[in-house]
Amino acid sequence: MDRQQEFVLRTLEERHIRFVRLWFTDVLGSLKSVAIAPAELEGAFAEGIGFDGSAIEGFARVYESDMIASPDPSTFQVLPTRTGEPSDTARMFCDLHMPDGSPSWADPRHVLRRALSRASDLGFTCYTHPEIEFFLLKGQPAPGRPPEPVDSGGYFDLTSHDTAHDFRRMAVSTLETLGISVEFSHHECAPGQQEIDLRYADALSTADNVMTFRHVVKEVALAQGVYATFMPKPFTDQPGSGMHTHLSLFEGDRNAFHDPADELNLSKTGRSFIAGLLRHAREITAVTNQWVNSYKRLFPGNHLGSALTEAPSWVCWGHLNASALVRVPMYKPGKANSTRVEVRSLDPACNPYLAFAVLLSAGLTGIEQEYELPPGAEDNVARLTEGERRAMGYADLPHNLSDALRVMEESELVAETLGEHVFDFFLRNKRAEWSDYRSRVTPYELERYLPSL
């Protein structure tokens, strides 16, 4: 037994923990959990916990259903209660294995581990930093009823003793109790919309943190009598929720994206990484934006108001350009490690393990193949004409989930990154979602056509 496992077992006894929740996600990013008694944990470390993988979305077929969840002691945390107090329950994330001990190819955590291993073989460590947006609603809407935000606030608004302010304070406190560092929190542009930014960490820890974040936010919201949703775009006339993600590669302690001689302080490695993100952007969009609703946020809705144009709709990059798909944030003098790139297309309802894996793979391919970075876009791309964008070489992101799946299914990069099992299941599941969506008669159609046709 290693030291981390010994620490976990000792902490269980000292903190009088009664339940240990073992967490993992399915292919779509839904959190799964099984609770065991502390007395069973030593055996779980040694042999794992068996479960029926065929009952989990995308894991296994009926005739190969046995799977093993092996707890990762480095992810151990005591869970607070909904009110922020210490509880008698702890959690650990699990790696999934087949009965013979081999990694499960359907485990999203394993998909990201493979991508990180590729980076490591090239001498890189990958760090990520997500800015997570979501909405607080007065309650979970009844079927057929529109959602109602908890406030009418706007960007950076502060109203003393309002629900959102108290909620963010409690959510941040709870996250930090779990060892998840928060960099910023504030009210976002739309009524009821919040943003909490997690401090940068290695990509696997960040993906674990995103899953914990979504659970914590929903629990804290319930404790305060409101409802939190990570739906990308719940309101037609308001901005959607994104998860802008900053990425950087390090070689040891050196930021591989930094070059003090470059006008943007961006190295050749950083430029090739961005070029990889751009060249493969359309292929990976189905993974970073996996729901039908995701494409309502990415819709180029500049006619609805300038606030709605910040979600990217075209494949381009820029410096300090909020309309670009990839942005190079301002370099902080004297802080070489701050050089990074920001991908603005992701939404908070993605599976973070798969999303980070495809982003990393696209960027690494750019480095390996020495892709050339095209000129940057410094104008608001949404305000250019279609002809101007075409002349500048700015391709559209997929317009809907069906378009994104058609591009993805032809992508060797996505197939290799996800692995055959996850790749095939993801395509099947999302095609079924699109088919179900296409068959539904919407309120828009009834309002527009029923009175006049």
Tab-separated table of C-alpha atoms in Angstrom:
chain	number	residue	atom	x	y	z
A	1	MET	CA	0.000	0.000	0.000
A	2	ASP	CA	1.411	3.407	-0.990
A	3	ARG	CA	1.584	6.532	1.159
A	4	GLN	CA	-1.429	8.198	-0.445
A	5	GLN	CA	-3.601	5.180	0.295
A	6	GLU	CA	-2.315	5.084	3.881
A	7	PHE	CA	-3.135	8.796	4.269
A	8	VAL	CA	-6.689	8.231	3.028
A	9	LEU	CA	-7.305	5.321	5.409
A	10	ARG	CA	-5.868	7.273	8.341
A	11	THR	CA	-8.012	10.318	7.518
A	12	LEU	CA	-11.170	8.196	7.358
A	13	GLU	CA	-10.539	7.097	10.931
A	14	GLU	CA	-9.505	10.514	12.265
A	15	ARG	CA	-12.429	12.376	10.647
A	16	HIS	CA	-15.008	9.675	11.477
A	17	ILE	CA	-15.990	9.266	7.822
A	18	ARG	CA	-18.943	6.895	7.403
A	19	PHE	CA	-19.386	6.899	3.604
A	20	VAL	CA	-16.905	7.022	0.739
A	21	ARG	CA	-18.321	7.949	-2.658
A	22	LEU	CA	-16.438	6.663	-5.678
A	23	TRP	CA	-17.010	8.965	-8.666
A	24	PHE	CA	-16.546	8.552	-12.406
A	25	THR	CA	-18.284	9.858	-15.519
A	26	ASP	CA	-19.944	8.239	-18.492
A	27	VAL	CA	-18.969	9.166	-22.043
A	28	LEU	CA	-21.333	12.156	-22.077
A	29	GLY	CA	-19.921	13.547	-18.828
A	30	SER	CA	-22.702	12.598	-16.414
A	31	LEU	CA	-21.335	12.029	-12.929
A	32	LYS	CA	-21.755	8.507	-11.537
A	33	SER	CA	-21.286	7.471	-7.918
A	34	VAL	CA	-21.221	4.389	-5.730
A	35	ALA	CA	-20.902	4.673	-1.942
A	36	ILE	CA	-18.916	2.170	0.107
A	37	ALA	CA	-18.222	1.821	3.818
A	38	PRO	CA	-14.734	2.820	5.033
A	39	ALA	CA	-14.042	-0.801	5.977
A	40	GLU	CA	-14.283	-1.740	2.283
A	41	LEU	CA	-11.837	0.869	1.015
A	42	GLU	CA	-8.610	-1.043	1.599
A	43	GLY	CA	-10.005	-3.846	-0.557
A	44	ALA	CA	-11.128	-1.314	-3.164
A	45	PHE	CA	-7.565	0.035	-3.367
A	46	ALA	CA	-6.249	-3.496	-3.873
A	47	GLU	CA	-8.875	-4.929	-6.229
A	48	GLY	CA	-11.277	-2.156	-7.223
A	49	ILE	CA	-15.071	-2.255	-7.095
A	50	GLY	CA	-16.912	-4.289	-9.715
A	51	PHE	CA	-19.985	-2.933	-11.504
A	52	ASP	CA	-22.155	-3.606	-14.531
A	53	GLY	CA	-20.699	-1.427	-17.290
A	54	SER	CA	-23.528	-2.257	-19.688
A	55	ALA	CA	-25.882	-0.169	-17.522
A	56	ILE	CA	-23.751	2.994	-18.027
A	57	GLU	CA	-23.995	5.132	-21.186
A	58	GLY	CA	-21.272	4.110	-23.629
A	59	PHE	CA	-19.318	1.764	-21.375
A	60	ALA	CA	-19.806	-1.838	-22.444
A	61	ARG	CA	-22.045	-4.226	-24.305
A	62	VAL	CA	-24.083	-6.759	-22.353
A	63	TYR	CA	-21.729	-9.647	-23.150
A	64	GLU	CA	-18.689	-7.719	-21.836
A	65	SER	CA	-20.383	-5.887	-18.986
A	66	ASP	CA	-18.057	-6.537	-16.024
A	67	MET	CA	-15.919	-3.494	-15.197
A	68	ILE	CA	-13.762	-2.370	-12.269
A	69	ALA	CA	-13.681	1.090	-10.637
A	70	SER	CA	-10.291	1.733	-9.012
A	71	PRO	CA	-10.241	4.747	-6.637
A	72	ASP	CA	-7.477	7.302	-7.192
A	73	PRO	CA	-6.248	8.275	-3.687
A	74	SER	CA	-4.743	11.542	-4.970
A	75	THR	CA	-8.317	12.839	-5.504
A	76	PHE	CA	-9.528	12.149	-1.946
A	77	GLN	CA	-11.555	14.949	-0.329
A	78	VAL	CA	-14.032	15.151	2.525
A	79	LEU	CA	-17.276	16.521	1.097
A	80	PRO	CA	-18.888	19.466	2.893
A	81	THR	CA	-22.620	19.584	3.530
A	82	ARG	CA	-24.893	21.852	1.463
A	83	THR	CA	-24.373	24.543	4.090
A	84	GLY	CA	-20.590	24.267	3.887
A	85	GLU	CA	-19.984	22.352	7.126
A	86	PRO	CA	-17.717	19.246	7.192
A	87	SER	CA	-19.658	16.037	6.697
A	88	ASP	CA	-19.171	12.334	7.340
A	89	THR	CA	-18.816	11.654	3.603
A	90	ALA	CA	-15.723	11.692	1.387
A	91	ARG	CA	-15.186	11.174	-2.330
A	92	MET	CA	-12.542	9.922	-4.756
A	93	PHE	CA	-12.475	9.803	-8.537
A	94	CYS	CA	-11.909	6.402	-10.105
A	95	ASP	CA	-10.030	5.010	-13.052
A	96	LEU	CA	-11.969	2.274	-14.839
A	97	HIS	CA	-10.504	-1.088	-15.790
A	98	MET	CA	-11.526	-4.318	-17.433
A	99	PRO	CA	-11.511	-7.531	-15.353
A	100	ASP	CA	-8.013	-8.377	-16.672
A	101	GLY	CA	-6.658	-5.109	-15.252
A	102	SER	CA	-6.299	-3.279	-18.557
A	103	PRO	CA	-7.651	0.292	-18.764
A	104	SER	CA	-11.185	0.657	-20.046
A	105	TRP	CA	-11.160	2.353	-23.438
A	106	ALA	CA	-14.587	3.783	-22.575
A	107	ASP	CA	-13.286	5.687	-19.534
A	108	PRO	CA	-13.188	9.446	-20.309
A	109	ARG	CA	-10.460	9.875	-17.694
A	110	HIS	CA	-8.352	7.342	-19.570
A	111	VAL	CA	-8.948	9.195	-22.860
A	112	LEU	CA	-7.446	12.329	-21.303
A	113	ARG	CA	-4.601	10.345	-19.731
A	114	ARG	CA	-3.649	9.066	-23.201
A	115	ALA	CA	-3.562	12.599	-24.611
A	116	LEU	CA	-1.458	13.762	-21.665
A	117	SER	CA	0.891	10.821	-22.183
A	118	ARG	CA	1.389	11.950	-25.784
A	119	ALA	CA	2.246	15.427	-24.513
A	120	SER	CA	4.655	13.945	-21.981
A	121	ASP	CA	6.421	11.955	-24.704
A	122	LEU	CA	7.048	15.309	-26.432
A	123	GLY	CA	8.407	16.768	-23.192
A	124	PHE	CA	5.320	18.806	-22.240
A	125	THR	CA	3.046	19.132	-19.232
A	126	CYS	CA	-0.368	20.643	-19.990
A	127	TYR	CA	-2.108	23.130	-17.708
A	128	THR	CA	-5.658	24.415	-18.068
A	129	HIS	CA	-7.708	27.167	-16.469
A	130	PRO	CA	-11.496	27.256	-17.127
A	131	GLU	CA	-13.867	30.209	-16.779
A	132	ILE	CA	-17.202	28.536	-16.044
A	133	GLU	CA	-20.492	30.327	-16.685
A	134	PHE	CA	-23.942	29.139	-15.625
A	135	PHE	CA	-27.412	30.428	-14.791
A	136	LEU	CA	-29.225	30.630	-11.471
A	137	LEU	CA	-32.989	30.253	-11.826
A	138	LYS	CA	-35.778	30.788	-9.298
A	139	GLY	CA	-36.585	27.112	-9.569
A	140	GLN	CA	-36.493	24.204	-11.978
A	141	PRO	CA	-39.053	25.175	-14.648
A	142	ALA	CA	-42.096	22.971	-15.038
A	143	PRO	CA	-42.436	21.374	-18.494
A	144	GLY	CA	-43.571	23.975	-21.013
A	145	ARG	CA	-42.815	26.928	-18.714
A	146	PRO	CA	-39.974	29.364	-19.481
A	147	PRO	CA	-37.039	29.579	-17.035
A	148	GLU	CA	-36.974	32.580	-14.706
A	149	PRO	CA	-33.601	34.063	-13.629
A	150	VAL	CA	-33.059	34.876	-9.970
A	151	ASP	CA	-32.117	38.503	-10.697
A	152	SER	CA	-31.989	41.207	-13.354
A	153	GLY	CA	-28.293	41.944	-12.887
A	154	GLY	CA	-25.653	42.528	-15.548
A	155	TYR	CA	-21.897	42.265	-15.945
A	156	PHE	CA	-20.038	42.700	-12.615
A	157	ASP	CA	-23.200	43.986	-10.920
A	158	LEU	CA	-23.317	43.846	-7.134
A	159	THR	CA	-26.498	44.267	-5.131
A	160	SER	CA	-26.111	43.827	-1.392
A	161	HIS	CA	-27.733	40.731	0.095
A	162	ASP	CA	-28.989	39.475	-3.263
A	163	THR	CA	-29.283	35.761	-3.947
A	164	ALA	CA	-26.474	35.595	-6.501
A	165	HIS	CA	-23.970	37.364	-4.240
A	166	ASP	CA	-24.697	35.037	-1.315
A	167	PHE	CA	-24.678	32.033	-3.619
A	168	ARG	CA	-21.249	32.829	-5.088
A	169	ARG	CA	-19.776	33.362	-1.629
A	170	MET	CA	-21.060	29.981	-0.445
A	171	ALA	CA	-20.044	28.185	-3.646
A	172	VAL	CA	-16.500	29.572	-3.557
A	173	SER	CA	-16.151	28.713	0.133
A	174	THR	CA	-17.325	25.156	-0.525
A	175	LEU	CA	-14.979	24.701	-3.485
A	176	GLU	CA	-11.986	25.926	-1.478
A	177	THR	CA	-12.931	23.539	1.336
A	178	LEU	CA	-12.515	20.803	-1.271
A	179	GLY	CA	-9.069	22.084	-2.238
A	180	ILE	CA	-10.282	23.670	-5.498
A	181	SER	CA	-8.756	27.153	-5.812
A	182	VAL	CA	-10.947	29.888	-7.263
A	183	GLU	CA	-9.405	32.857	-9.044
A	184	PHE	CA	-12.460	35.065	-9.711
A	185	SER	CA	-16.223	35.060	-9.277
A	186	HIS	CA	-18.734	37.624	-10.509
A	187	HIS	CA	-22.115	38.240	-12.087
A	188	GLU	CA	-22.032	37.774	-15.864
A	189	CYS	CA	-23.833	39.700	-18.612
A	190	ALA	CA	-27.285	38.111	-18.557
A	191	PRO	CA	-29.878	38.191	-15.757
A	192	GLY	CA	-29.185	35.319	-13.398
A	193	GLN	CA	-25.870	34.448	-15.127
A	194	GLN	CA	-22.800	33.787	-12.976
A	195	GLU	CA	-19.132	33.096	-13.647
A	196	ILE	CA	-16.601	31.355	-11.407
A	197	ASP	CA	-13.032	30.908	-12.693
A	198	LEU	CA	-10.898	28.067	-11.384
A	199	ARG	CA	-7.169	28.611	-10.856
A	200	TYR	CA	-4.938	26.835	-13.359
A	201	ALA	CA	-3.886	23.235	-12.678
A	202	ASP	CA	-2.727	20.231	-14.661
A	203	ALA	CA	-5.357	19.177	-17.191
A	204	LEU	CA	-6.446	15.962	-15.435
A	205	SER	CA	-6.894	17.716	-12.085
A	206	THR	CA	-8.805	20.512	-13.823
A	207	ALA	CA	-11.200	18.028	-15.460
A	208	ASP	CA	-11.810	16.409	-12.056
A	209	ASN	CA	-12.337	19.890	-10.615
A	210	VAL	CA	-14.892	20.800	-13.303
A	211	MET	CA	-16.928	17.706	-12.471
A	212	THR	CA	-16.742	18.526	-8.751
A	213	PHE	CA	-17.612	22.166	-9.524
A	214	ARG	CA	-20.816	21.241	-11.336
A	215	HIS	CA	-21.892	19.022	-8.433
A	216	VAL	CA	-21.068	21.663	-5.817
A	217	VAL	CA	-22.847	24.472	-7.689
A	218	LYS	CA	-26.046	22.453	-7.976
A	219	GLU	CA	-25.902	21.400	-4.309
A	220	VAL	CA	-25.300	24.949	-3.046
A	221	ALA	CA	-28.111	26.236	-5.262
A	222	LEU	CA	-30.532	23.681	-3.824
A	223	ALA	CA	-29.489	24.679	-0.291
A	224	GLN	CA	-30.394	28.293	-1.117
A	225	GLY	CA	-33.724	27.415	-2.706
A	226	VAL	CA	-32.695	28.181	-6.300
A	227	TYR	CA	-31.749	26.090	-9.314
A	228	ALA	CA	-28.429	26.091	-11.211
A	229	THR	CA	-28.158	25.049	-14.851
A	230	PHE	CA	-25.168	24.570	-17.138
A	231	MET	CA	-27.408	24.491	-20.208
A	232	PRO	CA	-25.448	26.443	-22.852
A	233	LYS	CA	-28.313	28.748	-23.902
A	234	PRO	CA	-31.548	28.695	-21.891
A	235	PHE	CA	-32.712	32.155	-23.089
A	236	THR	CA	-33.253	33.208	-26.704
A	237	ASP	CA	-32.615	36.913	-26.106
A	238	GLN	CA	-29.647	36.642	-23.713
A	239	PRO	CA	-26.030	35.469	-24.077
A	240	GLY	CA	-25.329	31.791	-23.568
A	241	SER	CA	-22.955	30.228	-21.039
A	242	GLY	CA	-19.444	29.331	-22.111
A	243	MET	CA	-16.443	27.680	-20.517
A	244	HIS	CA	-13.550	29.655	-21.964
A	245	THR	CA	-10.493	27.487	-21.360
A	246	HIS	CA	-6.904	28.728	-21.116
A	247	LEU	CA	-4.159	26.269	-22.056
A	248	SER	CA	-0.393	26.331	-21.668
A	249	LEU	CA	2.401	23.817	-22.142
A	250	PHE	CA	5.435	23.641	-19.894
A	251	GLU	CA	8.813	21.990	-20.396
A	252	GLY	CA	9.814	21.468	-16.781
A	253	ASP	CA	9.500	24.920	-15.198
A	254	ARG	CA	9.679	26.764	-18.527
A	255	ASN	CA	6.563	27.966	-20.315
A	256	ALA	CA	6.891	26.522	-23.825
A	257	PHE	CA	4.520	29.161	-25.215
A	258	HIS	CA	6.682	32.117	-24.106
A	259	ASP	CA	9.214	33.940	-26.276
A	260	PRO	CA	10.319	37.376	-25.020
A	261	ALA	CA	11.568	38.328	-28.497
A	262	ASP	CA	8.148	37.911	-30.137
A	263	GLU	CA	5.773	40.888	-30.401
A	264	LEU	CA	3.054	38.883	-28.621
A	265	ASN	CA	5.609	37.046	-26.447
A	266	LEU	CA	4.403	33.902	-28.207
A	267	SER	CA	6.913	31.193	-29.147
A	268	LYS	CA	6.994	29.110	-32.319
A	269	THR	CA	5.645	26.238	-30.228
A	270	GLY	CA	2.740	28.405	-29.099
A	271	ARG	CA	2.029	29.568	-32.644
A	272	SER	CA	2.010	26.018	-33.989
A	273	PHE	CA	-0.251	24.943	-31.119
A	274	ILE	CA	-2.775	27.651	-32.043
A	275	ALA	CA	-2.498	26.671	-35.711
A	276	GLY	CA	-3.397	23.106	-34.726
A	277	LEU	CA	-6.425	24.299	-32.774
A	278	LEU	CA	-7.598	26.291	-35.805
A	279	ARG	CA	-6.995	23.625	-38.447
A	280	HIS	CA	-8.872	20.983	-36.450
A	281	ALA	CA	-11.458	23.288	-34.849
A	282	ARG	CA	-14.405	22.100	-36.913
A	283	GLU	CA	-13.531	18.429	-36.305
A	284	ILE	CA	-13.471	18.757	-32.509
A	285	THR	CA	-16.530	20.993	-32.105
A	286	ALA	CA	-18.950	18.088	-31.603
A	287	VAL	CA	-16.920	17.145	-28.517
A	288	THR	CA	-16.451	20.639	-27.075
A	289	ASN	CA	-20.097	21.503	-27.829
A	290	GLN	CA	-21.945	18.219	-27.614
A	291	TRP	CA	-25.631	19.145	-27.313
A	292	VAL	CA	-28.271	20.400	-29.748
A	293	ASN	CA	-28.616	23.498	-27.565
A	294	SER	CA	-24.861	24.207	-27.739
A	295	TYR	CA	-25.235	25.584	-31.273
A	296	LYS	CA	-27.828	28.165	-30.230
A	297	ARG	CA	-24.987	29.796	-28.273
A	298	LEU	CA	-22.540	29.586	-31.204
A	299	PHE	CA	-25.088	31.083	-33.600
A	300	PRO	CA	-23.779	34.351	-35.110
A	301	GLY	CA	-26.506	36.505	-33.545
A	302	ASN	CA	-25.002	39.955	-34.001
A	303	HIS	CA	-28.416	41.274	-35.032
A	304	LEU	CA	-29.660	40.550	-31.512
A	305	GLY	CA	-27.160	42.850	-29.821
A	306	SER	CA	-23.430	43.175	-29.324
A	307	ALA	CA	-23.415	41.149	-26.096
A	308	LEU	CA	-24.432	38.059	-28.044
A	309	THR	CA	-21.451	38.145	-30.410
A	310	GLU	CA	-18.776	37.055	-27.914
A	311	ALA	CA	-19.437	33.346	-28.481
A	312	PRO	CA	-17.265	32.464	-31.485
A	313	SER	CA	-18.880	31.441	-34.767
A	314	TRP	CA	-15.828	31.458	-37.063
A	315	VAL	CA	-12.415	29.828	-37.039
A	316	CYS	CA	-9.847	32.549	-36.381
A	317	TRP	CA	-7.487	33.778	-33.698
A	318	GLY	CA	-6.602	37.183	-32.315
A	319	HIS	CA	-4.969	39.155	-29.556
A	320	LEU	CA	-7.438	40.759	-27.109
A	321	ASN	CA	-10.230	39.912	-29.592
A	322	ALA	CA	-13.368	38.652	-27.853
A	323	SER	CA	-14.942	37.577	-31.174
A	324	ALA	CA	-12.128	35.157	-32.065
A	325	LEU	CA	-12.273	31.407	-31.500
A	326	VAL	CA	-8.754	31.427	-30.030
A	327	ARG	CA	-7.436	34.444	-28.168
A	328	VAL	CA	-3.933	35.261	-26.913
A	329	PRO	CA	-4.464	37.138	-23.632
A	330	MET	CA	-2.300	40.117	-22.766
A	331	TYR	CA	1.153	39.125	-21.517
A	332	LYS	CA	1.990	40.284	-17.999
A	333	PRO	CA	5.520	41.792	-17.964
A	334	GLY	CA	7.906	39.830	-15.793
A	335	LYS	CA	5.601	36.796	-15.694
A	336	ALA	CA	6.771	34.477	-18.463
A	337	ASN	CA	4.613	31.678	-17.075
A	338	SER	CA	1.446	33.691	-17.793
A	339	THR	CA	1.723	33.191	-21.582
A	340	ARG	CA	-1.210	31.054	-22.692
A	341	VAL	CA	-3.955	30.654	-25.263
A	342	GLU	CA	-7.686	30.865	-24.617
A	343	VAL	CA	-10.206	28.722	-26.505
A	344	ARG	CA	-13.621	30.375	-26.365
A	345	SER	CA	-15.929	27.826	-27.980
A	346	LEU	CA	-16.313	25.303	-25.139
A	347	ASP	CA	-19.503	25.322	-23.118
A	348	PRO	CA	-19.948	24.162	-19.504
A	349	ALA	CA	-22.074	21.139	-20.474
A	350	CYS	CA	-19.230	19.333	-22.260
A	351	ASN	CA	-17.423	16.298	-20.896
A	352	PRO	CA	-14.240	18.054	-19.702
A	353	TYR	CA	-12.061	14.936	-20.023
A	354	LEU	CA	-12.928	14.470	-23.691
A	355	ALA	CA	-12.921	18.206	-24.455
A	356	PHE	CA	-9.460	18.795	-22.970
A	357	ALA	CA	-8.185	15.661	-24.752
A	358	VAL	CA	-9.244	16.818	-28.232
A	359	LEU	CA	-7.973	20.380	-27.637
A	360	LEU	CA	-4.604	19.057	-26.550
A	361	SER	CA	-4.402	16.600	-29.447
A	362	ALA	CA	-5.194	19.318	-31.995
A	363	GLY	CA	-2.538	21.617	-30.564
A	364	LEU	CA	0.098	18.887	-30.307
A	365	THR	CA	-0.545	17.894	-33.921
A	366	GLY	CA	0.122	21.493	-34.886
A	367	ILE	CA	3.450	21.353	-33.045
A	368	GLU	CA	4.462	17.970	-34.477
A	369	GLN	CA	3.514	18.936	-38.043
A	370	GLU	CA	4.891	22.494	-37.645
A	371	TYR	CA	1.682	24.129	-38.833
A	372	GLU	CA	2.028	27.759	-39.867
A	373	LEU	CA	-0.175	30.207	-38.001
A	374	PRO	CA	-2.325	32.373	-40.320
A	375	PRO	CA	-2.644	36.124	-39.704
A	376	GLY	CA	-4.659	37.085	-36.654
A	377	ALA	CA	-8.050	38.814	-36.650
A	378	GLU	CA	-8.142	42.036	-34.674
A	379	ASP	CA	-11.520	43.339	-35.910
A	380	ASN	CA	-14.903	42.156	-34.630
A	381	VAL	CA	-15.363	39.189	-36.962
A	382	ALA	CA	-19.149	39.173	-36.468
A	383	ARG	CA	-19.410	42.638	-38.036
A	384	LEU	CA	-17.607	41.671	-41.239
A	385	THR	CA	-19.668	40.642	-44.246
A	386	GLU	CA	-19.768	37.015	-45.283
A	387	GLY	CA	-17.659	37.909	-48.333
A	388	GLU	CA	-15.060	39.674	-46.181
A	389	ARG	CA	-14.789	36.693	-43.865
A	390	ARG	CA	-14.455	34.332	-46.824
A	391	ALA	CA	-11.717	36.496	-48.344
A	392	MET	CA	-9.815	36.426	-45.051
A	393	GLY	CA	-10.104	32.631	-44.810
A	394	TYR	CA	-12.355	32.485	-41.759
A	395	ALA	CA	-14.301	29.220	-41.999
A	396	ASP	CA	-17.582	28.813	-40.123
A	397	LEU	CA	-17.802	26.624	-37.079
A	398	PRO	CA	-20.475	23.922	-37.580
A	399	HIS	CA	-23.948	25.483	-37.571
A	400	ASN	CA	-25.649	22.678	-35.659
A	401	LEU	CA	-24.976	19.307	-34.051
A	402	SER	CA	-25.631	17.431	-37.305
A	403	ASP	CA	-23.012	19.495	-39.174
A	404	ALA	CA	-20.535	18.964	-36.335
A	405	LEU	CA	-21.050	15.186	-36.384
A	406	ARG	CA	-20.523	15.024	-40.157
A	407	VAL	CA	-17.156	16.739	-39.786
A	408	MET	CA	-16.184	14.711	-36.730
A	409	GLU	CA	-16.882	11.327	-38.327
A	410	GLU	CA	-14.262	12.076	-41.021
A	411	SER	CA	-11.609	13.107	-38.485
A	412	GLU	CA	-8.663	10.798	-37.911
A	413	LEU	CA	-7.493	13.082	-35.112
A	414	VAL	CA	-10.730	12.758	-33.101
A	415	ALA	CA	-10.988	9.012	-33.752
A	416	GLU	CA	-7.431	8.435	-32.535
A	417	THR	CA	-7.861	10.724	-29.524
A	418	LEU	CA	-11.129	9.242	-28.297
A	419	GLY	CA	-10.401	5.657	-29.262
A	420	GLU	CA	-12.657	3.481	-31.378
A	421	HIS	CA	-15.164	2.624	-28.632
A	422	VAL	CA	-15.810	6.177	-27.410
A	423	PHE	CA	-15.717	7.575	-30.956
A	424	ASP	CA	-18.353	5.129	-32.224
A	425	PHE	CA	-20.628	5.454	-29.196
A	426	PHE	CA	-20.447	9.244	-29.220
A	427	LEU	CA	-21.463	9.417	-32.879
A	428	ARG	CA	-24.345	6.947	-32.402
A	429	ASN	CA	-25.658	8.695	-29.319
A	430	LYS	CA	-25.467	12.191	-30.815
A	431	ARG	CA	-27.049	11.152	-34.111
A	432	ALA	CA	-29.963	9.767	-32.089
A	433	GLU	CA	-30.205	13.080	-30.192
A	434	TRP	CA	-30.275	15.034	-33.471
A	435	SER	CA	-32.907	12.708	-34.933
A	436	ASP	CA	-35.109	13.143	-31.853
A	437	TYR	CA	-34.696	16.933	-32.043
A	438	ARG	CA	-35.565	17.052	-35.757
A	439	SER	CA	-38.795	15.143	-35.168
A	440	ARG	CA	-40.134	17.595	-32.552
A	441	VAL	CA	-42.593	20.368	-33.403
A	442	THR	CA	-41.356	23.464	-31.569
A	443	PRO	CA	-43.269	26.415	-30.042
A	444	TYR	CA	-41.645	28.601	-32.717
A	445	GLU	CA	-43.318	26.596	-35.482
A	446	LEU	CA	-46.698	26.648	-33.775
A	447	GLU	CA	-46.521	30.419	-33.187
A	448	ARG	CA	-45.333	31.217	-36.704
A	449	TYR	CA	-47.287	28.811	-38.890
A	450	LEU	CA	-50.429	27.625	-37.089
A	451	PRO	CA	-52.329	30.963	-37.285
A	452	SER	CA	-51.595	31.613	-40.963
A	453	LEU	CA	-51.347	28.275	-42.751
